Coordinates of N, CA and C in Angstrom, one line a residue:
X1 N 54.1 23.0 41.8 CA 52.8 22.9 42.4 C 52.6 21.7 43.2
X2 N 53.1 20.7 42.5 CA 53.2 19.1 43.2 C 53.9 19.2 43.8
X3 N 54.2 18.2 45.5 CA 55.6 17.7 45.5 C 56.2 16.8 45.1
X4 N 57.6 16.6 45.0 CA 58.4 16.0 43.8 C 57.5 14.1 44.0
X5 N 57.5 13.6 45.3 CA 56.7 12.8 45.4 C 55.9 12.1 45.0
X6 N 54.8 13.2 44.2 CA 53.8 13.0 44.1 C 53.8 12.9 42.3
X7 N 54.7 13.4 42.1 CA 54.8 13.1 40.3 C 55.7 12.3 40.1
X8 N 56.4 11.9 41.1 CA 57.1 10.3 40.8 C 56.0 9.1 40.6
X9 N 55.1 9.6 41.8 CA 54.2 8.2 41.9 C 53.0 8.1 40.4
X10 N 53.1 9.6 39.8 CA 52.1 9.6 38.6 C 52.7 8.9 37.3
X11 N 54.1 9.5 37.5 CA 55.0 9.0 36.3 C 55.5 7.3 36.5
X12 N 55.4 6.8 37.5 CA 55.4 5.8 37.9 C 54.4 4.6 37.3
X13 N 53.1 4.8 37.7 CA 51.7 4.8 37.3 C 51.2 5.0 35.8
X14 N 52.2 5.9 35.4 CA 52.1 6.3 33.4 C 52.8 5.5 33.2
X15 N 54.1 4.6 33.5 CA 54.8 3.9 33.0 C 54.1 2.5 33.1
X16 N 53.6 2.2 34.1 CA 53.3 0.9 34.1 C 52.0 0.7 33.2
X17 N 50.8 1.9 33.2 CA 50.0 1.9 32.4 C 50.4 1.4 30.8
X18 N 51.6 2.4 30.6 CA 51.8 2.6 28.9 C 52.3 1.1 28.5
X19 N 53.2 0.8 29.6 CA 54.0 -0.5 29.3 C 53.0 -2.2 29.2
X20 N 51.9 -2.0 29.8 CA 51.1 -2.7 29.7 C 50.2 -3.0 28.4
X21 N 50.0 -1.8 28.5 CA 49.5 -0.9 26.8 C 50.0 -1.4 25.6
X22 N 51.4 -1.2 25.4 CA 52.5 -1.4 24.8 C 52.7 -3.1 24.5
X23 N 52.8 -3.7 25.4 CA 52.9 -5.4 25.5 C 51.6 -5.7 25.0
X24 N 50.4 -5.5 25.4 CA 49.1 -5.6 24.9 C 48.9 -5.9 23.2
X25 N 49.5 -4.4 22.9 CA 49.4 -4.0 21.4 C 50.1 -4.4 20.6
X26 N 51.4 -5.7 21.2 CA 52.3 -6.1 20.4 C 52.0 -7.3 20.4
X27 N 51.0 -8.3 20.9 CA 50.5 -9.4 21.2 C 49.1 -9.5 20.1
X28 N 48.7 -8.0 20.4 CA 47.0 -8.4 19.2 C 47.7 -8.3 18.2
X29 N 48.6 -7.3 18.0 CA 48.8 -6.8 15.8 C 50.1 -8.6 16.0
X30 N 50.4 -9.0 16.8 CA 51.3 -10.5 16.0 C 50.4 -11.4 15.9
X31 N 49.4 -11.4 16.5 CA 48.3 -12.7 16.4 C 47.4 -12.4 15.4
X32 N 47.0 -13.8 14.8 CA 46.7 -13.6 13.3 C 44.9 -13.6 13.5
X33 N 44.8 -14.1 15.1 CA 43.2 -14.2 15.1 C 42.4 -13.1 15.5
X34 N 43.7 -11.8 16.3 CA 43.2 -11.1 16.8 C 42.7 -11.4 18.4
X35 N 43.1 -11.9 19.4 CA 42.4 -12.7 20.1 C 42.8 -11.1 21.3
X36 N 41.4 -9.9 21.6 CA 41.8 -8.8 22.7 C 41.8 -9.8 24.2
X37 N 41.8 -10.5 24.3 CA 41.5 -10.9 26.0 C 42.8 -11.7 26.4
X38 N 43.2 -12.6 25.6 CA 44.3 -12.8 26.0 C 45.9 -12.4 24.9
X39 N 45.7 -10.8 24.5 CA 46.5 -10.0 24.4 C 46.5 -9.4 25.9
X40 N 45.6 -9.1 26.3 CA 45.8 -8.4 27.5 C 46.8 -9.0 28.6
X41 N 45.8 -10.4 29.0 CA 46.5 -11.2 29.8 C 48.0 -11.4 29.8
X42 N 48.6 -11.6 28.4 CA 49.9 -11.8 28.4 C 50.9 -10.3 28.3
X43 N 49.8 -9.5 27.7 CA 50.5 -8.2 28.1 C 50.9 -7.8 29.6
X44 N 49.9 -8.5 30.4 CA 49.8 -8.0 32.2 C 51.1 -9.1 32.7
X45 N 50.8 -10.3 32.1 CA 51.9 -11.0 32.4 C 53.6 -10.6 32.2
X46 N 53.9 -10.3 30.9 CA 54.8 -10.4 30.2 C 55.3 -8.9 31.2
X47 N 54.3 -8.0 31.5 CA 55.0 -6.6 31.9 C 55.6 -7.0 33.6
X48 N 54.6 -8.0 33.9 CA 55.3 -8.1 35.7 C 56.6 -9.1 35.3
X49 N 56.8 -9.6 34.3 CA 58.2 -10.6 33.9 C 58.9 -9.7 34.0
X50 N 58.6 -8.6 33.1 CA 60.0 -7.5 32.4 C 60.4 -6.7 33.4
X51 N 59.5 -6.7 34.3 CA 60.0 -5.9 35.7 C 60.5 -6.3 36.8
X52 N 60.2 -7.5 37.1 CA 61.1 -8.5 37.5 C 62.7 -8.6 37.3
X53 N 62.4 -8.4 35.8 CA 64.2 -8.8 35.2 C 64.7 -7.7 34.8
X54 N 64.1 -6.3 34.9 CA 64.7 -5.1 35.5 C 65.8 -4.6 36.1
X55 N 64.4 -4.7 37.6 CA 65.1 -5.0 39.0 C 66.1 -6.0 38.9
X56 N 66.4 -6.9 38.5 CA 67.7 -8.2 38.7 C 68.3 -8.2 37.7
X57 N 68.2 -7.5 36.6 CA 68.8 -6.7 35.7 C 70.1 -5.6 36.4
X58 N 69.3 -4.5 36.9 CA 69.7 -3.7 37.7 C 70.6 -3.9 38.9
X59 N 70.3 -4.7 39.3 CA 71.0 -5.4 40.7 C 73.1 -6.1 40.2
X60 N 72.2 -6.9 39.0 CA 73.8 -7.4 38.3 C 74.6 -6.6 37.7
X61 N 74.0 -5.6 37.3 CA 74.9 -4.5 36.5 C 75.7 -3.9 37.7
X62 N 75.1 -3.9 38.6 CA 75.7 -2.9 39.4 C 76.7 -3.7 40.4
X63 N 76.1 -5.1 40.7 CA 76.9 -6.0 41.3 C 78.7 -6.6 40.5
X64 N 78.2 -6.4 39.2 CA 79.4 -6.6 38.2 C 80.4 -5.4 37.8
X65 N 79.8 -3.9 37.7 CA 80.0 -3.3 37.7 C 80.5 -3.0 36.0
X66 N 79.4 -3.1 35.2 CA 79.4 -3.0 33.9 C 78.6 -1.6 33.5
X67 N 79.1 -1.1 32.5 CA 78.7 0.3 32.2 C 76.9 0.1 31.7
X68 N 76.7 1.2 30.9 CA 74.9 1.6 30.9 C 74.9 0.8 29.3
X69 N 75.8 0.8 28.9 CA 75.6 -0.2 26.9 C 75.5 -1.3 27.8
X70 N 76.5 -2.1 28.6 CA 76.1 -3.5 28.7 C 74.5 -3.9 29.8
X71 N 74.6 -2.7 30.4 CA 73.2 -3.0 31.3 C 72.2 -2.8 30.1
X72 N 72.0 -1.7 29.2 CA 70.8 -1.7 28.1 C 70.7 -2.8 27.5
X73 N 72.0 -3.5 27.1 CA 71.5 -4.5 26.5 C 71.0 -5.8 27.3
X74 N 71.5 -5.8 28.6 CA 70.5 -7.0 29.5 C 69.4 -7.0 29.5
X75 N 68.8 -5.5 29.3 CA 67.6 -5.2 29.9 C 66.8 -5.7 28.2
X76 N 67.4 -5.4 27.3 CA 66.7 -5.7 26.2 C 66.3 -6.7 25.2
X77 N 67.3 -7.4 25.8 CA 67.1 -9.3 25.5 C 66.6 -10.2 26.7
X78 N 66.4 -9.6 27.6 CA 65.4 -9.6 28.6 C 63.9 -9.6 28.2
X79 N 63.9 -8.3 28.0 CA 62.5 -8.0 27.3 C 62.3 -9.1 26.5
X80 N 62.9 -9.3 25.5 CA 62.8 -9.9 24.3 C 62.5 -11.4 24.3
X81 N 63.2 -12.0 25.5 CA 62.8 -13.3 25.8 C 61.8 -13.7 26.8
X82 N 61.4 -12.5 27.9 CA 60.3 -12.5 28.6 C 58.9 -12.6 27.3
X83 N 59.0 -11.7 26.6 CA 57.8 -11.3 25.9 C 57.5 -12.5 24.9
X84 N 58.8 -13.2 24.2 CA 58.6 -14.2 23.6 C 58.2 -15.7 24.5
X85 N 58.7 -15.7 25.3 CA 58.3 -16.5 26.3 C 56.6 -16.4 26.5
X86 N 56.1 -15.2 27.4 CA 55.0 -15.4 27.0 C 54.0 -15.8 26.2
X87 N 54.6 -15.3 25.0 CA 53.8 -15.5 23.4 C 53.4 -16.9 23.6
X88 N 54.2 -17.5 23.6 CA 54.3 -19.2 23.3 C 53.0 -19.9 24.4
X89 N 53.6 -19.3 25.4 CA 52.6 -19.6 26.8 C 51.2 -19.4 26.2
X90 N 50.9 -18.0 26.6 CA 49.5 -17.8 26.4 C 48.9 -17.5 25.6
X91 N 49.7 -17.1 23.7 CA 48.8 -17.6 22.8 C 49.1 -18.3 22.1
X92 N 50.2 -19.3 22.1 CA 50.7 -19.9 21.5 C 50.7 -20.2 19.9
X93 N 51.5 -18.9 19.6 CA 51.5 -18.5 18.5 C 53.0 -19.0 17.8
X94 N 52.9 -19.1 16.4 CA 53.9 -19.8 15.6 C 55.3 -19.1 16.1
X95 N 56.7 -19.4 15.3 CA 57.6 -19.0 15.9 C 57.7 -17.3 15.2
X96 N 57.4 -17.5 13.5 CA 57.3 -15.9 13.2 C 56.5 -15.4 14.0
X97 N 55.1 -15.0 14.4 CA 54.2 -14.5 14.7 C 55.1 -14.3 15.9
X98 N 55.7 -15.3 17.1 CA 56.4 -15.0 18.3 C 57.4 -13.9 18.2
X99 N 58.7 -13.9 17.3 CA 59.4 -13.4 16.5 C 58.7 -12.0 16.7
X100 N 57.9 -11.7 15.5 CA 57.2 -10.3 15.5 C 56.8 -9.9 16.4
X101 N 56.2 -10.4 17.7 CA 55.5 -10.1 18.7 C 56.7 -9.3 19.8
X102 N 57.8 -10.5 19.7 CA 59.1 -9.9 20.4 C 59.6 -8.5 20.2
X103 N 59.5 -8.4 18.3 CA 59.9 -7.0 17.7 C 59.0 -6.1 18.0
X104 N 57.8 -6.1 17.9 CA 56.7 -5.3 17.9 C 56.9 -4.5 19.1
X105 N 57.2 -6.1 20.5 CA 57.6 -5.5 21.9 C 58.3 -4.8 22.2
X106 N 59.2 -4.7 21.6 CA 60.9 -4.2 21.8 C 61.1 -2.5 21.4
X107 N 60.2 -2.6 19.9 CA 59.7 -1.4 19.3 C 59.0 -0.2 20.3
X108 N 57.7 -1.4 20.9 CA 57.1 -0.1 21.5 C 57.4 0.7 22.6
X109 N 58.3 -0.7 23.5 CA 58.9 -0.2 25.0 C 59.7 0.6 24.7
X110 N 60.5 0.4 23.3 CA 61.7 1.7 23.4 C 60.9 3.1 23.4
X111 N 60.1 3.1 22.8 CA 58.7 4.4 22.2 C 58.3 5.0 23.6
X112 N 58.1 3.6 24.9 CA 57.4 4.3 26.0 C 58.3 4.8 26.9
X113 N 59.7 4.2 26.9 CA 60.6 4.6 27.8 C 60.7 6.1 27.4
X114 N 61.0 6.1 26.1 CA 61.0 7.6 25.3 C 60.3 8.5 25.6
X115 N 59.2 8.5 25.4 CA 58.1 9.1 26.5 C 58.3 9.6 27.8
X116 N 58.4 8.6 28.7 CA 59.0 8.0 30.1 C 59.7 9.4 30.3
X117 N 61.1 9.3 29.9 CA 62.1 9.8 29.7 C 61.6 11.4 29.6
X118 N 60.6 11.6 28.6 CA 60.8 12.7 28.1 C 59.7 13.7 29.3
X119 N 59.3 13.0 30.4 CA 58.2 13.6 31.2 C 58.8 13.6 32.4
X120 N 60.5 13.1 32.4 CA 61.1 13.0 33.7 C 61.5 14.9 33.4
X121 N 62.1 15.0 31.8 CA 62.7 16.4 31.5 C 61.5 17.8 31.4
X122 N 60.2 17.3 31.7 CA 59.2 18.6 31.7 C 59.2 19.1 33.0

């Protein structure tokens, strides 16, 4: 009914939504104060990092010519230290709380790719 186009750009648009979402929700439940405003912030931040290091993720796998285990795993300690990185920045939260915030992150992005994924096969 769509053209293919046009439900790239939705699914496109759901990803970045959910992934924002996802960073958000892993920044309020690690922080002990609950602080919603800058969960968000760092969620908006931490998601234009992780996409960043994606794309240049993507570029080196391909430039090196390493298979999809060693590119997942760039992309995922990637994540991991983008997201913790932020923590520290904008709520500067202890190293457990950063820690969990990292896990929490890592957790949900796999949940949204999963998702992601699962609306490329509808």
């Amino acid at each position: 009914m769509f053209p293919t186009h046009a439900q790239e750009i939705w699914i496109t648009l759901l990803y970045c939504v959910l992934t924002w979402v996802a960073f958000s929700a892993a920044y309020y439940l690690a922080d002990t104060l609950h602080r919603r405003k800058e969960a968000m912030i760092g969620g908006l931040i931490a998601f234009m990092a992780v996409s960043i290091l994606m794309m240049l993720a993507g570029y080196a796998s391909v430039f090196m010519g390493v298979g999809v285990l060693m590119s997942l795993i760039f992309q995922l300690c990637g994540i991991l230290l983008s997201v913790m990185a932020v923590s520290r920045v904008v709520q500067m939260l202890p190293w457990p709380r950063t820690w969990l915030a990292g896990g929490l992150a890592l957790f949900f992005y796999l949940i949204v790719s999963t998702l992601i994924g699962w609306c490329f096969f509808l």
